[in-house]
Short mmCIF file of N, CA, C and O and ligand atoms in Angstrom, two decimals:
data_model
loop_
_atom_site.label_atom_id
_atom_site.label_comp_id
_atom_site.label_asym_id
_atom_site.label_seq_id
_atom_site.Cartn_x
_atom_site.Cartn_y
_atom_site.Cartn_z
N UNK Q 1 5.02 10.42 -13.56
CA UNK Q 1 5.74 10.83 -14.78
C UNK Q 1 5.07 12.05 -15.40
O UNK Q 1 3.86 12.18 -15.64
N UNK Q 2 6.35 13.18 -15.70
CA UNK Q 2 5.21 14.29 -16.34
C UNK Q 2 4.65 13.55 -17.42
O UNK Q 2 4.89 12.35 -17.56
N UNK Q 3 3.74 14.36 -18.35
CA UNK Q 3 2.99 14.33 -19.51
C UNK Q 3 2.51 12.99 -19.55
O UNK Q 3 2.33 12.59 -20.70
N UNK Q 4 2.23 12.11 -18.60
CA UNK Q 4 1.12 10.81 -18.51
C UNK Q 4 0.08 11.00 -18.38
O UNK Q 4 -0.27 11.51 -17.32
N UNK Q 5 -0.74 10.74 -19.21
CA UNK Q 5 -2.46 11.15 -18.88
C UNK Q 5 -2.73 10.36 -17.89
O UNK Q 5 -3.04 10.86 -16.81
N UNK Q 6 -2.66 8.74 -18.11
CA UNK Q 6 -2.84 7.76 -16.80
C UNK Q 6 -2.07 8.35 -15.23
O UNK Q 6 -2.42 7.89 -14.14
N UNK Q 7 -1.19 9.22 -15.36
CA UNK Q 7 -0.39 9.62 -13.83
C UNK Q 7 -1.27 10.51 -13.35
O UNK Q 7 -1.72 10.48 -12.21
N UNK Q 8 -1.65 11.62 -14.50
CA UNK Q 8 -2.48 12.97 -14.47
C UNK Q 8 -3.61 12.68 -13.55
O UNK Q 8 -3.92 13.46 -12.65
N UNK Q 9 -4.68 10.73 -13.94
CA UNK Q 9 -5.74 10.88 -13.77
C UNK Q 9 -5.67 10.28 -12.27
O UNK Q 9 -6.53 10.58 -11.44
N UNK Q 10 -4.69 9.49 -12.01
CA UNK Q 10 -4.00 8.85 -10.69
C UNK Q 10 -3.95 10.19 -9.92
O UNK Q 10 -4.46 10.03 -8.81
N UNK Q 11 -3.62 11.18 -10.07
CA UNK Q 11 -3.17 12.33 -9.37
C UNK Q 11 -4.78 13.10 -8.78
O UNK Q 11 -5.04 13.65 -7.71
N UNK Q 12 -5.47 12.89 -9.77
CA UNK Q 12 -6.58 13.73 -9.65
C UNK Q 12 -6.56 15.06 -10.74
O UNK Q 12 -7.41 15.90 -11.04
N UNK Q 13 -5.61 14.87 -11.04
CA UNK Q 13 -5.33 16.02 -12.06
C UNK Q 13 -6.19 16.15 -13.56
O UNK Q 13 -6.35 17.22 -14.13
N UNK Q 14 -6.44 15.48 -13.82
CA UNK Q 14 -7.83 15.17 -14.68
C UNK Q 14 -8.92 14.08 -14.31
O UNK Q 14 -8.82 13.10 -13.57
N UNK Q 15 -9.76 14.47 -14.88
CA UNK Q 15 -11.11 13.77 -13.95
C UNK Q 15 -11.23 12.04 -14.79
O UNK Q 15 -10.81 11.65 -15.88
N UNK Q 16 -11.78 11.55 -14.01
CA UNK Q 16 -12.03 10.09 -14.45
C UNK Q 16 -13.32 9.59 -13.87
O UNK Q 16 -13.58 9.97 -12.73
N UNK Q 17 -14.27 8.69 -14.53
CA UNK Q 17 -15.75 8.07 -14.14
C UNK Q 17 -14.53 6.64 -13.38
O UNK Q 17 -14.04 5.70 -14.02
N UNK Q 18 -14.39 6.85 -12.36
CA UNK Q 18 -14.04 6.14 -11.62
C UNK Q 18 -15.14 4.75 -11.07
O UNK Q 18 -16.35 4.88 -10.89
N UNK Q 19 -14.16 3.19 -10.84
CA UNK Q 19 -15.24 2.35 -10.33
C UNK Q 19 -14.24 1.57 -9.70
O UNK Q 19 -14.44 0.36 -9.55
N UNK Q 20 -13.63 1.87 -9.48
CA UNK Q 20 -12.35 1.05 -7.82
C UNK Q 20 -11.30 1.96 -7.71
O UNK Q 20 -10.76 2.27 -8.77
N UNK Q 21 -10.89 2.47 -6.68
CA UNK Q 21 -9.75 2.65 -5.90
C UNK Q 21 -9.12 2.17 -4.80
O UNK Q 21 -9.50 2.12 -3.63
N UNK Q 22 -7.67 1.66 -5.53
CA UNK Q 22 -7.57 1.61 -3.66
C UNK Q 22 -5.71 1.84 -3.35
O UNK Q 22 -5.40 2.92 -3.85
N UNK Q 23 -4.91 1.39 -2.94
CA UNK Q 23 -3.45 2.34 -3.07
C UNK Q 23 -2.79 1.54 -3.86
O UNK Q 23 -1.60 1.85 -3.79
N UNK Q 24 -2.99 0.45 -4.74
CA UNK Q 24 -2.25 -0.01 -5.53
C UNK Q 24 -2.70 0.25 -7.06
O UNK Q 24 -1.89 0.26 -7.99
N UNK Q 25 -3.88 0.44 -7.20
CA UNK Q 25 -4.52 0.76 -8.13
C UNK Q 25 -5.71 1.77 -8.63
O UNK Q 25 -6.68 1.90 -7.89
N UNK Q 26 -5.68 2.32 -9.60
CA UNK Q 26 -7.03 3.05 -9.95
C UNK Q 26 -7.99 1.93 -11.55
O UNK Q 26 -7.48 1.47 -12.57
N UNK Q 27 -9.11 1.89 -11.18
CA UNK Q 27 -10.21 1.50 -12.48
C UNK Q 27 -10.83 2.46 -12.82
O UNK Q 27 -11.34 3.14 -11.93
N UNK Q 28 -10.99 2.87 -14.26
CA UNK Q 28 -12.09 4.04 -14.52
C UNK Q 28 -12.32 3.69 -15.76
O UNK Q 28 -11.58 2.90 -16.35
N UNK Q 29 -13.63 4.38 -16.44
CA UNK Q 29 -14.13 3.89 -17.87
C UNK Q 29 -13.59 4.80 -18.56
O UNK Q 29 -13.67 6.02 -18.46
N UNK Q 30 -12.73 3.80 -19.68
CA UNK Q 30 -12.62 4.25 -21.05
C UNK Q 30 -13.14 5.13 -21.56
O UNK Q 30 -14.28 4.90 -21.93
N UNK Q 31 -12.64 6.37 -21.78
CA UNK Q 31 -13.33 7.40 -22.67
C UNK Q 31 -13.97 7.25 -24.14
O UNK Q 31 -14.84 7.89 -24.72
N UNK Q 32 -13.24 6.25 -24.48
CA UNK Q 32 -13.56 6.08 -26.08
C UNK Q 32 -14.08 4.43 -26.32
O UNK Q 32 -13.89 3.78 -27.35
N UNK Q 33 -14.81 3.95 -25.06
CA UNK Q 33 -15.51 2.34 -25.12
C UNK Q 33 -15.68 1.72 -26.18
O UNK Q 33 -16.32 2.19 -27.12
N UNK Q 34 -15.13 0.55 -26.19
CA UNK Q 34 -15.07 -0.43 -27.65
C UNK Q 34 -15.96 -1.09 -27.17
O UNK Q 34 -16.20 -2.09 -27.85
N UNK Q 35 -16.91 -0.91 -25.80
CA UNK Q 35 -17.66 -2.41 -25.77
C UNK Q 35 -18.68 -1.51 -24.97
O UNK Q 35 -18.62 -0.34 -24.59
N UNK Q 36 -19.83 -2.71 -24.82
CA UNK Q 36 -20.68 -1.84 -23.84
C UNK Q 36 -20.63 -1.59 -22.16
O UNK Q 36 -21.45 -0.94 -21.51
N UNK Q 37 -19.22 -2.42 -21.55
CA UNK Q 37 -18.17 -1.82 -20.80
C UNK Q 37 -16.98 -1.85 -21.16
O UNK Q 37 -16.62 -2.62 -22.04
N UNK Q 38 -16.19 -1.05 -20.59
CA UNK Q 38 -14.97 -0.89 -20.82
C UNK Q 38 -14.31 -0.21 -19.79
O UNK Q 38 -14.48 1.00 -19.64
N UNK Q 39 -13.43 -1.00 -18.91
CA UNK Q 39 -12.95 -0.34 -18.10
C UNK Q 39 -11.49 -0.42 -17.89
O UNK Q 39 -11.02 -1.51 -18.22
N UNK Q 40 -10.68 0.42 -17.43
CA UNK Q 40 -9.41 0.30 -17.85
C UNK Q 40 -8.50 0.07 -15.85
O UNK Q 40 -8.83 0.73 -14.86
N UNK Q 41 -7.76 -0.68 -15.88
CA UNK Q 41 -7.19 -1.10 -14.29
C UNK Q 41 -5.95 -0.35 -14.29
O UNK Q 41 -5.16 -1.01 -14.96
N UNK Q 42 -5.38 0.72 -13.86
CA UNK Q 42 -3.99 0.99 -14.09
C UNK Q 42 -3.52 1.23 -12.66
O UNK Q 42 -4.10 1.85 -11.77
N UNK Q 43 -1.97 0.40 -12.63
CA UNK Q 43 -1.45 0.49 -11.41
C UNK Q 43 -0.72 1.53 -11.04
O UNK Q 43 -0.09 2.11 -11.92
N UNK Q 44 -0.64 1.97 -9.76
CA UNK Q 44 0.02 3.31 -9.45
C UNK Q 44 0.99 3.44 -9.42
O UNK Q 44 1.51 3.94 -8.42
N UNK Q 45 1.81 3.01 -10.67
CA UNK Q 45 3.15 2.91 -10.90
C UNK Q 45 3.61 3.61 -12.29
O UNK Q 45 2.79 3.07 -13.04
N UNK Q 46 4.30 4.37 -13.03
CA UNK Q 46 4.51 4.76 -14.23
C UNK Q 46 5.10 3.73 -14.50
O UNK Q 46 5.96 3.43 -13.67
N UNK Q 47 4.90 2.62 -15.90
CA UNK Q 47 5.72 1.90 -16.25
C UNK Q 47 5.38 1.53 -17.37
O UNK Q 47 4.39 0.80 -17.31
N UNK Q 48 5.95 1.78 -18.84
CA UNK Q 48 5.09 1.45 -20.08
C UNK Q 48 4.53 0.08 -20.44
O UNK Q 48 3.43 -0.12 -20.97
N UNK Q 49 5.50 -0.89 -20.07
CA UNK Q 49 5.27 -2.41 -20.74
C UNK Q 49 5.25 -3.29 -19.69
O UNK Q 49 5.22 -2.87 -18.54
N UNK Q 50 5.28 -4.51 -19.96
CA UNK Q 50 5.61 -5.61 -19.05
C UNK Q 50 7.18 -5.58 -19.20
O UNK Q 50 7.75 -5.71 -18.11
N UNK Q 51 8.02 -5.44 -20.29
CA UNK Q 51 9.33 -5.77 -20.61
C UNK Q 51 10.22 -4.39 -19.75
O UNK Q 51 11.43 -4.42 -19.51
N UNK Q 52 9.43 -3.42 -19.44
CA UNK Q 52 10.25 -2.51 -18.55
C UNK Q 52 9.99 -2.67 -16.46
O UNK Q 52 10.52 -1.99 -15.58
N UNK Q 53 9.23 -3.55 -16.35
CA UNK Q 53 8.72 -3.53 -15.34
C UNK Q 53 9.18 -4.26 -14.54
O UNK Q 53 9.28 -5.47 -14.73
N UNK Q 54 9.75 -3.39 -12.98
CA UNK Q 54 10.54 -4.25 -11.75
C UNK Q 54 9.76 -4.90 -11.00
O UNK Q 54 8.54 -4.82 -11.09
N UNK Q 55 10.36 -5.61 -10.17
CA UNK Q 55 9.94 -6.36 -9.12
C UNK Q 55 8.34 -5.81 -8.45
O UNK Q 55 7.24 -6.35 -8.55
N UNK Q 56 8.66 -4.81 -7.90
CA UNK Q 56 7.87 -4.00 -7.07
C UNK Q 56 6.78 -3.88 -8.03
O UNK Q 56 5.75 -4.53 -7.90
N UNK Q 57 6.99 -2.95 -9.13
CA UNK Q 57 5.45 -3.26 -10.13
C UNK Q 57 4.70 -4.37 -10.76
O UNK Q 57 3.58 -4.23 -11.24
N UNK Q 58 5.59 -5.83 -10.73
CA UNK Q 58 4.69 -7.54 -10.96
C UNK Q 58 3.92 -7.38 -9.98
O UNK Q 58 2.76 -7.70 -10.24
N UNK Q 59 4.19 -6.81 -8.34
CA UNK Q 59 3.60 -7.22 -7.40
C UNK Q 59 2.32 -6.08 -7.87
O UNK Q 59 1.20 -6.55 -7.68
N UNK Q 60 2.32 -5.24 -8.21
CA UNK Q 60 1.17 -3.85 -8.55
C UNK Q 60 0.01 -5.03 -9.46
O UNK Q 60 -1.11 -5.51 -9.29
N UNK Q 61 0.96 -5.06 -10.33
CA UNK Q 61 0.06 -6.03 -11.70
C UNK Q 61 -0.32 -7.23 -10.92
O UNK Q 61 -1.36 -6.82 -10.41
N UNK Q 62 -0.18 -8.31 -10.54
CA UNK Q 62 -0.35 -9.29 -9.61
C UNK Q 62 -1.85 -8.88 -8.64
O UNK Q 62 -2.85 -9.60 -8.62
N UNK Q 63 -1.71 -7.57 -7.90
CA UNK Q 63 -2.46 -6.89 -7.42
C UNK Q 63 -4.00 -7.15 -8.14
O UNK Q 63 -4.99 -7.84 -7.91
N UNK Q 64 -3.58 -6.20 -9.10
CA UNK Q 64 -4.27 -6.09 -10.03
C UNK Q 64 -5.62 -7.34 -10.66
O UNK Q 64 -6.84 -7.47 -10.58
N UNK Q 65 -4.42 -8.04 -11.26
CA UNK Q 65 -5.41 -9.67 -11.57
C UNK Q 65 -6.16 -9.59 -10.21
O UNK Q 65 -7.39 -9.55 -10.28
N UNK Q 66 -5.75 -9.56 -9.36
CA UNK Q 66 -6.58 -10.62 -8.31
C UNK Q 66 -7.78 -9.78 -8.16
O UNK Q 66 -8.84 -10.38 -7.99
N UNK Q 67 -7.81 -8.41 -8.20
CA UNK Q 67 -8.63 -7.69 -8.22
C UNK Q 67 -10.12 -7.37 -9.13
O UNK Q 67 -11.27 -7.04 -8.83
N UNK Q 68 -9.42 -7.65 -10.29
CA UNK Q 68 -10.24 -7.75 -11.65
C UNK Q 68 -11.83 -8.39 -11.39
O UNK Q 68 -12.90 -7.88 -11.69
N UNK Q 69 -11.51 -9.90 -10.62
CA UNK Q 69 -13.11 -10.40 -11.17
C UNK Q 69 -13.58 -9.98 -10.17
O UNK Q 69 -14.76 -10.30 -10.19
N UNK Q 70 -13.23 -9.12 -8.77
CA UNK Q 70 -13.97 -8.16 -8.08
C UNK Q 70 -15.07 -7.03 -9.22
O UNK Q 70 -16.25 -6.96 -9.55
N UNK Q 71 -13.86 -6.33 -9.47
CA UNK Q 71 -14.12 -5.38 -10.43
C UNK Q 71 -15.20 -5.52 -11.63
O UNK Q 71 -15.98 -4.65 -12.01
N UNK Q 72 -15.04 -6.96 -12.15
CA UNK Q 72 -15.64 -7.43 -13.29
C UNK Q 72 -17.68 -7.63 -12.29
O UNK Q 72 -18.82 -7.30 -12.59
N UNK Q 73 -17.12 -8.22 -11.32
CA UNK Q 73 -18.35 -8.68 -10.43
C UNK Q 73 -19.40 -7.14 -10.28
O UNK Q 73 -20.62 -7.08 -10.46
N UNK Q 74 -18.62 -6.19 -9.95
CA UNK Q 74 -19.67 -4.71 -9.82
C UNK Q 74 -19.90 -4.16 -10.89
O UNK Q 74 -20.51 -3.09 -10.95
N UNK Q 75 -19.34 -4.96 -12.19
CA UNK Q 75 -19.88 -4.10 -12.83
C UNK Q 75 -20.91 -5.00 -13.82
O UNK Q 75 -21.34 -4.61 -14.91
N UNK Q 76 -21.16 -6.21 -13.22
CA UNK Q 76 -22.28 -6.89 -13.67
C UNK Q 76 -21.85 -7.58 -14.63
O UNK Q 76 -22.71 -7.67 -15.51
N UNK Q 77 -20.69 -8.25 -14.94
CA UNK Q 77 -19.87 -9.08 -16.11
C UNK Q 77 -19.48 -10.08 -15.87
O UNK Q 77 -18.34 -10.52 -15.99
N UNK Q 78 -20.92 -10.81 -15.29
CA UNK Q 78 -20.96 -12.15 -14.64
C UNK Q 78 -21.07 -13.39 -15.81
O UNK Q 78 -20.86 -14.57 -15.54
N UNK Q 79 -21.44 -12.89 -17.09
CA UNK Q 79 -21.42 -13.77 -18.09
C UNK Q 79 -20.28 -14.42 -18.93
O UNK Q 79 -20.22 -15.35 -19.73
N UNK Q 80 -18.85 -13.01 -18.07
CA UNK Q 80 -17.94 -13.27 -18.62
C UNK Q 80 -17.34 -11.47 -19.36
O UNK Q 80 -17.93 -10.41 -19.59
N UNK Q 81 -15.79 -11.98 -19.52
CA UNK Q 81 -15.33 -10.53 -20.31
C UNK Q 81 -14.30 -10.81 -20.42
O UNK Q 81 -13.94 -11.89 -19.96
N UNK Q 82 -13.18 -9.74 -21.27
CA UNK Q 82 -12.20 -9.72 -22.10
C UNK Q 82 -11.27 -8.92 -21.40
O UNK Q 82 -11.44 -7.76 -21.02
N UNK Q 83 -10.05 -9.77 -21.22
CA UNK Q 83 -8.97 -8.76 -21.04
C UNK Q 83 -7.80 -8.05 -21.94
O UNK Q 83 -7.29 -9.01 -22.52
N UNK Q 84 -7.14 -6.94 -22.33
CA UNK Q 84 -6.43 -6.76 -22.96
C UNK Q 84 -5.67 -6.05 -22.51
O UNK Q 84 -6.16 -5.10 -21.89
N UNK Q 85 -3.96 -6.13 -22.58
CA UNK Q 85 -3.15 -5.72 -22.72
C UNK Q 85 -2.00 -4.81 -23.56
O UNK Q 85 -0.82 -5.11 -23.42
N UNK Q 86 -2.30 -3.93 -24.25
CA UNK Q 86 -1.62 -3.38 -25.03
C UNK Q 86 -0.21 -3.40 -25.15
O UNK Q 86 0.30 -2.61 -24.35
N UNK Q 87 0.53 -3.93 -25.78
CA UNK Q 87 2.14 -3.73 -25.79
C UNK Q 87 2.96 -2.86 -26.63
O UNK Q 87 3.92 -3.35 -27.23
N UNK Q 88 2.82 -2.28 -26.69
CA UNK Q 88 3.84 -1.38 -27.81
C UNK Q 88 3.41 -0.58 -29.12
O UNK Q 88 2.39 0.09 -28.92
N UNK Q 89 3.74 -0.52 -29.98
CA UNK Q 89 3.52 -0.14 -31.21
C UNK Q 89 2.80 -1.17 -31.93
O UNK Q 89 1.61 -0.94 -32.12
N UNK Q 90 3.14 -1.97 -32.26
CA UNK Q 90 2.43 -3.33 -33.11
C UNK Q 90 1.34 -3.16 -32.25
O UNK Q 90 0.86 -2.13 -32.72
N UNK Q 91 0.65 -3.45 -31.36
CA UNK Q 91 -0.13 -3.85 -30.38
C UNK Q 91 -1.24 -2.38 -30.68
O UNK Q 91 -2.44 -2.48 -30.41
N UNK Q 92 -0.70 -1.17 -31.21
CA UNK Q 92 -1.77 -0.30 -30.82
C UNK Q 92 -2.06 1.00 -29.67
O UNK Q 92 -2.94 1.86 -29.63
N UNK Q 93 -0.57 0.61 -28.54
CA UNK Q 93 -0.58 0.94 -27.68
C UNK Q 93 -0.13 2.41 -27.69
O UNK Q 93 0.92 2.86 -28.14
N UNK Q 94 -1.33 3.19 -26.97
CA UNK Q 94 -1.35 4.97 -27.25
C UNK Q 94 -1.06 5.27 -25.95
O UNK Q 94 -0.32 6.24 -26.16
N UNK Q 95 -1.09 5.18 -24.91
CA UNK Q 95 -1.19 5.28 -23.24
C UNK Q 95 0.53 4.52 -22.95
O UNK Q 95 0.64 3.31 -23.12
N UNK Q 96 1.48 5.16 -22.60
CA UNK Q 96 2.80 4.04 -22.26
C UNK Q 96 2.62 3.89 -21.07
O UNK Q 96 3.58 3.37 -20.50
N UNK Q 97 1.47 4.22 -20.21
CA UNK Q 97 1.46 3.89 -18.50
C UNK Q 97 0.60 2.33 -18.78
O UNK Q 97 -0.54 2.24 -19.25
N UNK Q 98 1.46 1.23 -18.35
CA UNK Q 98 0.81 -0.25 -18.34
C UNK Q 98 -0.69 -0.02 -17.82
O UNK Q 98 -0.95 0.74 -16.88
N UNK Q 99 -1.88 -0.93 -18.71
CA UNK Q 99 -3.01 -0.86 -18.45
C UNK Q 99 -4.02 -2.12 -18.64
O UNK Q 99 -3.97 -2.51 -19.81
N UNK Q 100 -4.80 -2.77 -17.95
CA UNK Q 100 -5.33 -3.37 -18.75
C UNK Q 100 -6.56 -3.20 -19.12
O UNK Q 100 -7.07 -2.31 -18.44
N UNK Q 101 -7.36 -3.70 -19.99
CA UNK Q 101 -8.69 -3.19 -20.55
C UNK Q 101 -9.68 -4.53 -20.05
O UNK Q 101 -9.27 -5.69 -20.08
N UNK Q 102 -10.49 -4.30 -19.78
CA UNK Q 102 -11.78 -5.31 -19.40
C UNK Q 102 -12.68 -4.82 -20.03
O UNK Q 102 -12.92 -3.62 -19.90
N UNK Q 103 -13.34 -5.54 -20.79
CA UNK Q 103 -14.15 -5.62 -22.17
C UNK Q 103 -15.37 -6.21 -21.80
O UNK Q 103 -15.45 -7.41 -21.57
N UNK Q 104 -16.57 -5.26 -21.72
CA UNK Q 104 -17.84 -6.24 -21.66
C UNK Q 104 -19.26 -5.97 -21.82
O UNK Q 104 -19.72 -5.11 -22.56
N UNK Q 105 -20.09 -6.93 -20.92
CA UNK Q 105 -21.49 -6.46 -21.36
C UNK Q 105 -21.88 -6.74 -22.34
O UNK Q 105 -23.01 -6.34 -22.64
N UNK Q 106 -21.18 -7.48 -23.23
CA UNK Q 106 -21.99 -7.91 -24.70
C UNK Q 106 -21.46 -9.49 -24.91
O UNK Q 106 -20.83 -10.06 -24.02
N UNK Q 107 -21.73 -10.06 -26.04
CA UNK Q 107 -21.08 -11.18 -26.67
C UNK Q 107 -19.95 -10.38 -27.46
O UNK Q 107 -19.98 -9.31 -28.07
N UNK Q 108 -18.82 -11.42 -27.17
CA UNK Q 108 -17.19 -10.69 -27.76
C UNK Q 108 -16.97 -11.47 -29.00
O UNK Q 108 -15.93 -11.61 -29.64
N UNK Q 109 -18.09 -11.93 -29.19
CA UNK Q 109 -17.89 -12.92 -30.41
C UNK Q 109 -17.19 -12.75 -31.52
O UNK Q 109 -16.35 -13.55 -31.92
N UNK Q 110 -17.57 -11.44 -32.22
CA UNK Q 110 -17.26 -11.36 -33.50
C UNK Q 110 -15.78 -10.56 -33.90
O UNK Q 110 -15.42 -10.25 -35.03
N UNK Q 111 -15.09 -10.33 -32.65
CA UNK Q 111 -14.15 -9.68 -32.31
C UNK Q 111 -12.79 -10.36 -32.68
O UNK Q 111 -12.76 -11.40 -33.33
N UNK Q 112 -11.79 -9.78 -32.29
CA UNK Q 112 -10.27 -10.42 -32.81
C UNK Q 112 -10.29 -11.81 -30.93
O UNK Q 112 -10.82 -11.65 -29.83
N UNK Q 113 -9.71 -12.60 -31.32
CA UNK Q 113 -9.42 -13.61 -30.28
C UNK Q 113 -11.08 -14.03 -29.90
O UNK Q 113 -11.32 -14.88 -29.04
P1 LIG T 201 -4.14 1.61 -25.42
O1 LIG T 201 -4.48 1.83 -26.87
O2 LIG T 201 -2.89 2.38 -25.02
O3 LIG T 201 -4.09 0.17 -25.01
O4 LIG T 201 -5.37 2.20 -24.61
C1 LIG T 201 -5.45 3.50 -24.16
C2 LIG T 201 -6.90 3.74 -23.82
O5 LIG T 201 -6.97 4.90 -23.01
C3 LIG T 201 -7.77 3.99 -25.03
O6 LIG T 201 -8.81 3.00 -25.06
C4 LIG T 201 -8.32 5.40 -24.81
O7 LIG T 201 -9.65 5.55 -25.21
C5 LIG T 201 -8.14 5.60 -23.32
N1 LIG T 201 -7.91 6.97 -22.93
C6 LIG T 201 -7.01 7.85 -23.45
N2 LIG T 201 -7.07 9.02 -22.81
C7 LIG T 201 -8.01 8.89 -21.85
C8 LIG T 201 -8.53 9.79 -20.86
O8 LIG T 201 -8.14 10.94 -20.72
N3 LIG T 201 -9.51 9.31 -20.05
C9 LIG T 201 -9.98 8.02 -20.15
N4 LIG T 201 -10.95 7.65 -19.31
N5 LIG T 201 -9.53 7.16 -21.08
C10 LIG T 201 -8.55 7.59 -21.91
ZN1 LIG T 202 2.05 7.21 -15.98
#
């Protein structure tokens, strides 16, 4: 999708601290970290929400989960971590390419949920 930063960084077209690739997905760290990791999973699909998303991209996201406590495992977030989903406007959501956030490296204690 033009003007997607998440497509841009999928493309190579802007740079990313990358920590998994593979053809269903890209992981790279959060530019603006809420935690003392933060890494963001986005599938190689343009698709803003869950509520716009076909067949073919559950299987991307699906992907995805299974992938995560790989992901979570290299990056040493064996104590545990946070996933988040952004949905829309209410939610916060600045990026419309579906993403999820993995939150960690600290106690999430004092946090929302
Ligand atoms: P949202 O608020 O949409 O759920 O999350 C979007 C996230 O993308 C934010 O945490 C923001 O810091 C991150 N972000 C936005 N632009 C870039 C970028 O160019 N590079 C990286 N690595 N993260 C970005
Ligand atoms: Zn996109």
């Amino acid at each position: 999708m033009d003007n997607c930063i998440f497509c841009k960084i999928i493309a190579g077209e802007i740079p990313s601290n990358k920590v998994y690739e593979d053809e269903n997905m890209l992981a790279f760290r959060d530019i603006n970290p809420q935690a003392k990791v933060h890494v963001l999973v986005v599938p190689k699909s343009h698709f803003a929400t869950l509520a716009e998303m076909n067949g073919e991209q559950a299987e991307l996201v699906k992907k995805c989960m299974e992938k995560i406590p790989h992901i979570a495992k290299s990056l040493g977030l064996e104590k545990g971590y946070r996933l988040i989903v952004n949905q829309g406007e209410d939610a916060g959501q600045t990026v419309h390419h579906l993403h999820i956030h993995i939150l960690g490296g600290q106690s999430m204690g004092e946090k929302m949920l």
